[in-house]
Amino acid sequence: MKGKVGILLAMVVLFGVIASGCIGSQETSETKTTSVELTGDFVKDVVAIGKALESNGVSEVKFSAWGSGDPNSVMRVYGIVEAARRINKVWEENGVNVRITITDTHYVASFQDAYQEYLSKQPLGQAGDFFVNSYAFLPTLADEGYILDITEYANAYKNVIEDFYPSLIEASKFNGKLYGLPQDTEARPLYIRKDVAAKIGFNLEGIEENVKSGEFTWSDVYYWAKKAKESGVEWGLIHRKGSAHPDLIQFIFAFGGKLYNEDSGKLVVDVPAVYKWLYVEWKFAQDGLLPKDIMSWDWAKQIHPAIVEGRTLFDIGGTWYWTEWQTKEYYGKEGTPRPLKPEEVQAWFAYTLFPAGEKGLKPVTLSQPFVWMINSKAGQQNPKYDELKDLYHKLAFLMIIKASDPDINAIHSVISAHLPVRKEAAKLISDEKWLNDLKNLNLDLDPQVKDNIKDIVATTVHPINAKFLADVSYMLEYTKLAPAHPKSPALADIFKEAVDKVLRGEMTPEEGVNYIIQKINADPELAQNVEVVGEIPKDWKFP
């Protein structure tokens, strides 16, 4: 009997041990880490997140990267690919059995189209995890809750954040909260064809200083454009088309106007400045110096060929034109279209700030920073998303921290002629050895990244292009930003319509101003967000 009782007690104890073990395992499962506190130590944070994911049974994290822009700006998506490789390497070196896979690098030419696609796909859960686009769209995306507030995460990475130029960090905020990290920025020079200038006796020596001092104004641009036309050159001025928001609103600033009232938080239609802008456009077009239908011209077939073939004296463009002309077959003057050589771009083009509208005012340029933004549902295609959301979101933040590494940003700047957003990246651009390594792709980069930028690198990495970036960097001291306001794109579209009608001669400049005001008042929501100030100036003359 005692023997049976002993066996029974042993079984009870054994069952208890087994049960205890089971319960212990259950407790371990319930206490698995689903959140990690960011410390600012990149390797430590990445490893902690990796181990937390691994302990939750996750071995692969899938992300997608959406970007847009000119053909040379593909690092806007491949920067994310490279960031994934660098984090995977950290995990491998620290024994973390998790890998990041970039499932989609969606890159389209039109940043406006990319934005519309992102808007339409976001509610369906089909938008990219990472979205790089103009800061102008950031307020709307933030307001709709479509992108992640990274303010708290960034507080742990002040050492990185402080290396960005402060104005660009400010452009990445909405209502005081940080919603992204700057990816690039640019200036918008006034390009001048040297050969056309020489033909009409336009001495370009000292032009930069004359523009800086406000001595050379838009009246001078008109004077020389007319001279060029009279000499047989097809056009005096070519400018960009589409939304007036990124480029042509420089006229408002050049005529001393403003676009935003910081006190009221409303957009501003500065009537005197807008009228002068429309008048300049109208005058150039009516006198045959600027195509009346320029707002509908084809980029590749009309706008760029007219510039690179010397069929205009002036062009309002962007710094990125400099290398785009070297990679796209815009030049067809010899029969078969081809890209320009760096030496040709340097020999044919001078560049300066956007001149003051009239004497007594200041020159300007305009920047439109692109920003890495994170989908507020980033990582949702991965296992246990609801449970592990905090880990996926913090990993996504560390991805854009890594994609902002100085060398990645410097590569993007050199091959796309955009300006660096970090001080450390600016130092690399002036490093001759680093430039040579980039030229030979002798850098530690993902093979997919190398393969996708090798042709661009071959044609753009050149001391002439590095010098151009150094030459135009001073323009950021004069730069303006369009207001980061949710209604700013809507107002820009109305400006665009007015410019088009004035250029075509369908409206006078005064009618153009009234058209803008009428369109604003017809939209109650827009009317609530826009202040109309000032009056059309009497007896104002141009040129």
mmCIF file of C-alpha atoms in Angstrom, residues 290-420:
data_model
loop_
_atom_site.group_PDB
_atom_site.id
_atom_site.type_symbol
_atom_site.label_atom_id
_atom_site.label_comp_id
_atom_site.label_asym_id
_atom_site.label_seq_id
_atom_site.Cartn_x
_atom_site.Cartn_y
_atom_site.Cartn_z
ATOM 1 C CA LEU A 290 7.934 83.255 -73.710
ATOM 2 C CA PRO A 291 5.676 80.607 -75.328
ATOM 3 C CA LYS A 292 2.021 81.393 -74.660
ATOM 4 C CA ASP A 293 1.275 77.680 -74.240
ATOM 5 C CA ILE A 294 4.324 76.856 -72.102
ATOM 6 C CA MET A 295 2.098 75.476 -69.314
ATOM 7 C CA SER A 296 1.135 72.597 -71.619
ATOM 8 C CA TRP A 297 4.552 71.912 -73.155
ATOM 9 C CA ASP A 298 6.032 68.401 -73.004
ATOM 10 C CA TRP A 299 8.994 68.144 -70.658
ATOM 11 C CA ALA A 300 11.169 65.829 -72.730
ATOM 12 C CA LYS A 301 10.119 66.863 -76.221
ATOM 13 C CA GLN A 302 9.830 70.622 -75.848
ATOM 14 C CA ILE A 303 10.992 72.245 -72.605
ATOM 15 C CA HIS A 304 14.401 70.640 -72.074
ATOM 16 C CA PRO A 305 15.392 70.520 -75.783
ATOM 17 C CA ALA A 306 14.636 74.248 -76.111
ATOM 18 C CA ILE A 307 17.028 74.921 -73.237
ATOM 19 C CA VAL A 308 19.920 72.566 -74.029
ATOM 20 C CA GLU A 309 19.862 73.408 -77.744
ATOM 21 C CA GLY A 310 20.273 77.109 -76.982
ATOM 22 C CA ARG A 311 16.891 78.191 -78.316
ATOM 23 C CA THR A 312 16.404 80.483 -75.306
ATOM 24 C CA LEU A 313 18.566 82.948 -73.393
ATOM 25 C CA PHE A 314 17.055 82.411 -69.917
ATOM 26 C CA ASP A 315 15.533 79.428 -68.151
ATOM 27 C CA ILE A 316 13.933 79.170 -64.719
ATOM 28 C CA GLY A 317 14.900 75.666 -63.636
ATOM 29 C CA GLY A 318 16.214 73.639 -60.746
ATOM 30 C CA THR A 319 19.679 72.571 -59.642
ATOM 31 C CA TRP A 320 18.773 69.017 -60.650
ATOM 32 C CA TYR A 321 18.616 70.105 -64.299
ATOM 33 C CA TRP A 322 22.428 70.188 -64.245
ATOM 34 C CA THR A 323 22.783 66.413 -64.146
ATOM 35 C CA GLU A 324 19.460 65.560 -65.780
ATOM 36 C CA TRP A 325 20.791 67.203 -68.952
ATOM 37 C CA GLN A 326 23.761 64.802 -68.720
ATOM 38 C CA THR A 327 21.667 61.656 -68.523
ATOM 39 C CA LYS A 328 18.652 62.303 -70.740
ATOM 40 C CA GLU A 329 18.750 62.535 -74.535
ATOM 41 C CA TYR A 330 17.392 66.057 -74.765
ATOM 42 C CA TYR A 331 19.997 67.499 -77.158
ATOM 43 C CA GLY A 332 19.036 66.723 -80.763
ATOM 44 C CA LYS A 333 20.706 69.538 -82.644
ATOM 45 C CA GLU A 334 23.108 67.158 -84.375
ATOM 46 C CA GLY A 335 20.348 64.778 -85.497
ATOM 47 C CA THR A 336 20.397 61.895 -83.043
ATOM 48 C CA PRO A 337 19.352 63.031 -79.569
ATOM 49 C CA ARG A 338 22.011 62.608 -76.893
ATOM 50 C CA PRO A 339 22.792 63.765 -73.338
ATOM 51 C CA LEU A 340 25.174 66.651 -72.770
ATOM 52 C CA LYS A 341 28.698 66.137 -71.465
ATOM 53 C CA PRO A 342 29.693 67.761 -68.143
ATOM 54 C CA GLU A 343 32.088 69.994 -70.068
ATOM 55 C CA GLU A 344 29.245 71.172 -72.329
ATOM 56 C CA VAL A 345 26.925 72.010 -69.449
ATOM 57 C CA GLN A 346 29.727 73.965 -67.798
ATOM 58 C CA ALA A 347 30.642 75.770 -71.031
ATOM 59 C CA TRP A 348 27.085 76.649 -72.057
ATOM 60 C CA PHE A 349 25.369 77.693 -68.840
ATOM 61 C CA ALA A 350 25.814 80.443 -66.276
ATOM 62 C CA TYR A 351 23.555 80.405 -63.225
ATOM 63 C CA THR A 352 22.436 82.885 -60.634
ATOM 64 C CA LEU A 353 19.692 83.571 -58.092
ATOM 65 C CA PHE A 354 16.150 84.423 -59.182
ATOM 66 C CA PRO A 355 16.492 88.225 -59.561
ATOM 67 C CA ALA A 356 14.576 90.788 -57.533
ATOM 68 C CA GLY A 357 11.306 91.888 -59.107
ATOM 69 C CA GLU A 358 12.351 95.521 -59.063
ATOM 70 C CA LYS A 359 15.101 97.702 -57.626
ATOM 71 C CA GLY A 360 15.116 97.968 -53.858
ATOM 72 C CA LEU A 361 14.003 94.352 -53.419
ATOM 73 C CA LYS A 362 16.027 91.171 -52.939
ATOM 74 C CA PRO A 363 16.741 88.120 -55.092
ATOM 75 C CA VAL A 364 15.346 84.777 -53.989
ATOM 76 C CA THR A 365 15.337 81.096 -54.654
ATOM 77 C CA LEU A 366 12.855 78.462 -53.603
ATOM 78 C CA SER A 367 13.462 75.113 -51.990
ATOM 79 C CA GLN A 368 11.029 72.277 -51.853
ATOM 80 C CA PRO A 369 12.581 69.711 -49.512
ATOM 81 C CA PHE A 370 11.641 66.106 -50.047
ATOM 82 C CA VAL A 371 10.982 64.207 -46.837
ATOM 83 C CA TRP A 372 11.164 60.568 -45.762
ATOM 84 C CA MET A 373 7.709 59.861 -44.325
ATOM 85 C CA ILE A 374 6.518 56.672 -42.629
ATOM 86 C CA ASN A 375 3.063 55.247 -43.194
ATOM 87 C CA SER A 376 1.071 55.298 -39.935
ATOM 88 C CA LYS A 377 0.355 51.631 -40.708
ATOM 89 C CA ALA A 378 3.962 50.772 -41.553
ATOM 90 C CA GLY A 379 4.649 47.065 -41.252
ATOM 91 C CA GLN A 380 1.027 46.001 -41.431
ATOM 92 C CA GLN A 381 1.818 43.221 -43.919
ATOM 93 C CA ASN A 382 3.951 41.496 -41.290
ATOM 94 C CA PRO A 383 3.037 38.834 -38.649
ATOM 95 C CA LYS A 384 1.272 39.833 -35.415
ATOM 96 C CA TYR A 385 1.019 43.449 -36.587
ATOM 97 C CA ASP A 386 -1.438 44.588 -33.931
ATOM 98 C CA GLU A 387 0.647 43.020 -31.178
ATOM 99 C CA LEU A 388 4.042 44.143 -32.502
ATOM 100 C CA LYS A 389 3.113 47.484 -34.047
ATOM 101 C CA ASP A 390 5.409 49.432 -31.741
ATOM 102 C CA LEU A 391 8.398 47.345 -32.838
ATOM 103 C CA TYR A 392 7.580 47.703 -36.544
ATOM 104 C CA HIS A 393 7.112 51.468 -36.251
ATOM 105 C CA LYS A 394 10.345 52.010 -34.358
ATOM 106 C CA LEU A 395 12.192 49.789 -36.828
ATOM 107 C CA ALA A 396 10.759 51.903 -39.660
ATOM 108 C CA PHE A 397 12.052 55.031 -37.920
ATOM 109 C CA LEU A 398 15.514 53.490 -37.602
ATOM 110 C CA MET A 399 15.294 52.673 -41.326
ATOM 111 C CA ILE A 400 14.973 56.354 -42.248
ATOM 112 C CA ILE A 401 17.704 57.249 -39.742
ATOM 113 C CA LYS A 402 19.983 54.801 -41.577
ATOM 114 C CA ALA A 403 18.773 55.944 -45.029
ATOM 115 C CA SER A 404 19.937 59.407 -43.955
ATOM 116 C CA ASP A 405 23.535 58.259 -43.460
ATOM 117 C CA PRO A 406 25.863 60.991 -44.802
ATOM 118 C CA ASP A 407 27.266 58.819 -47.596
ATOM 119 C CA ILE A 408 23.781 57.822 -48.837
ATOM 120 C CA ASN A 409 22.698 61.452 -48.822
ATOM 121 C CA ALA A 410 25.924 62.549 -50.534
ATOM 122 C CA ILE A 411 25.514 59.935 -53.280
ATOM 123 C CA HIS A 412 21.986 61.194 -53.942
ATOM 124 C CA SER A 413 23.192 64.798 -54.030
ATOM 125 C CA VAL A 414 26.016 64.199 -56.487
ATOM 126 C CA ILE A 415 24.099 62.045 -58.962
ATOM 127 C CA SER A 416 20.910 64.150 -58.876
ATOM 128 C CA ALA A 417 22.333 67.670 -58.341
ATOM 129 C CA HIS A 418 20.190 68.181 -55.276
ATOM 130 C CA LEU A 419 21.731 69.841 -52.261
ATOM 131 C CA PRO A 420 22.715 67.751 -49.222
#
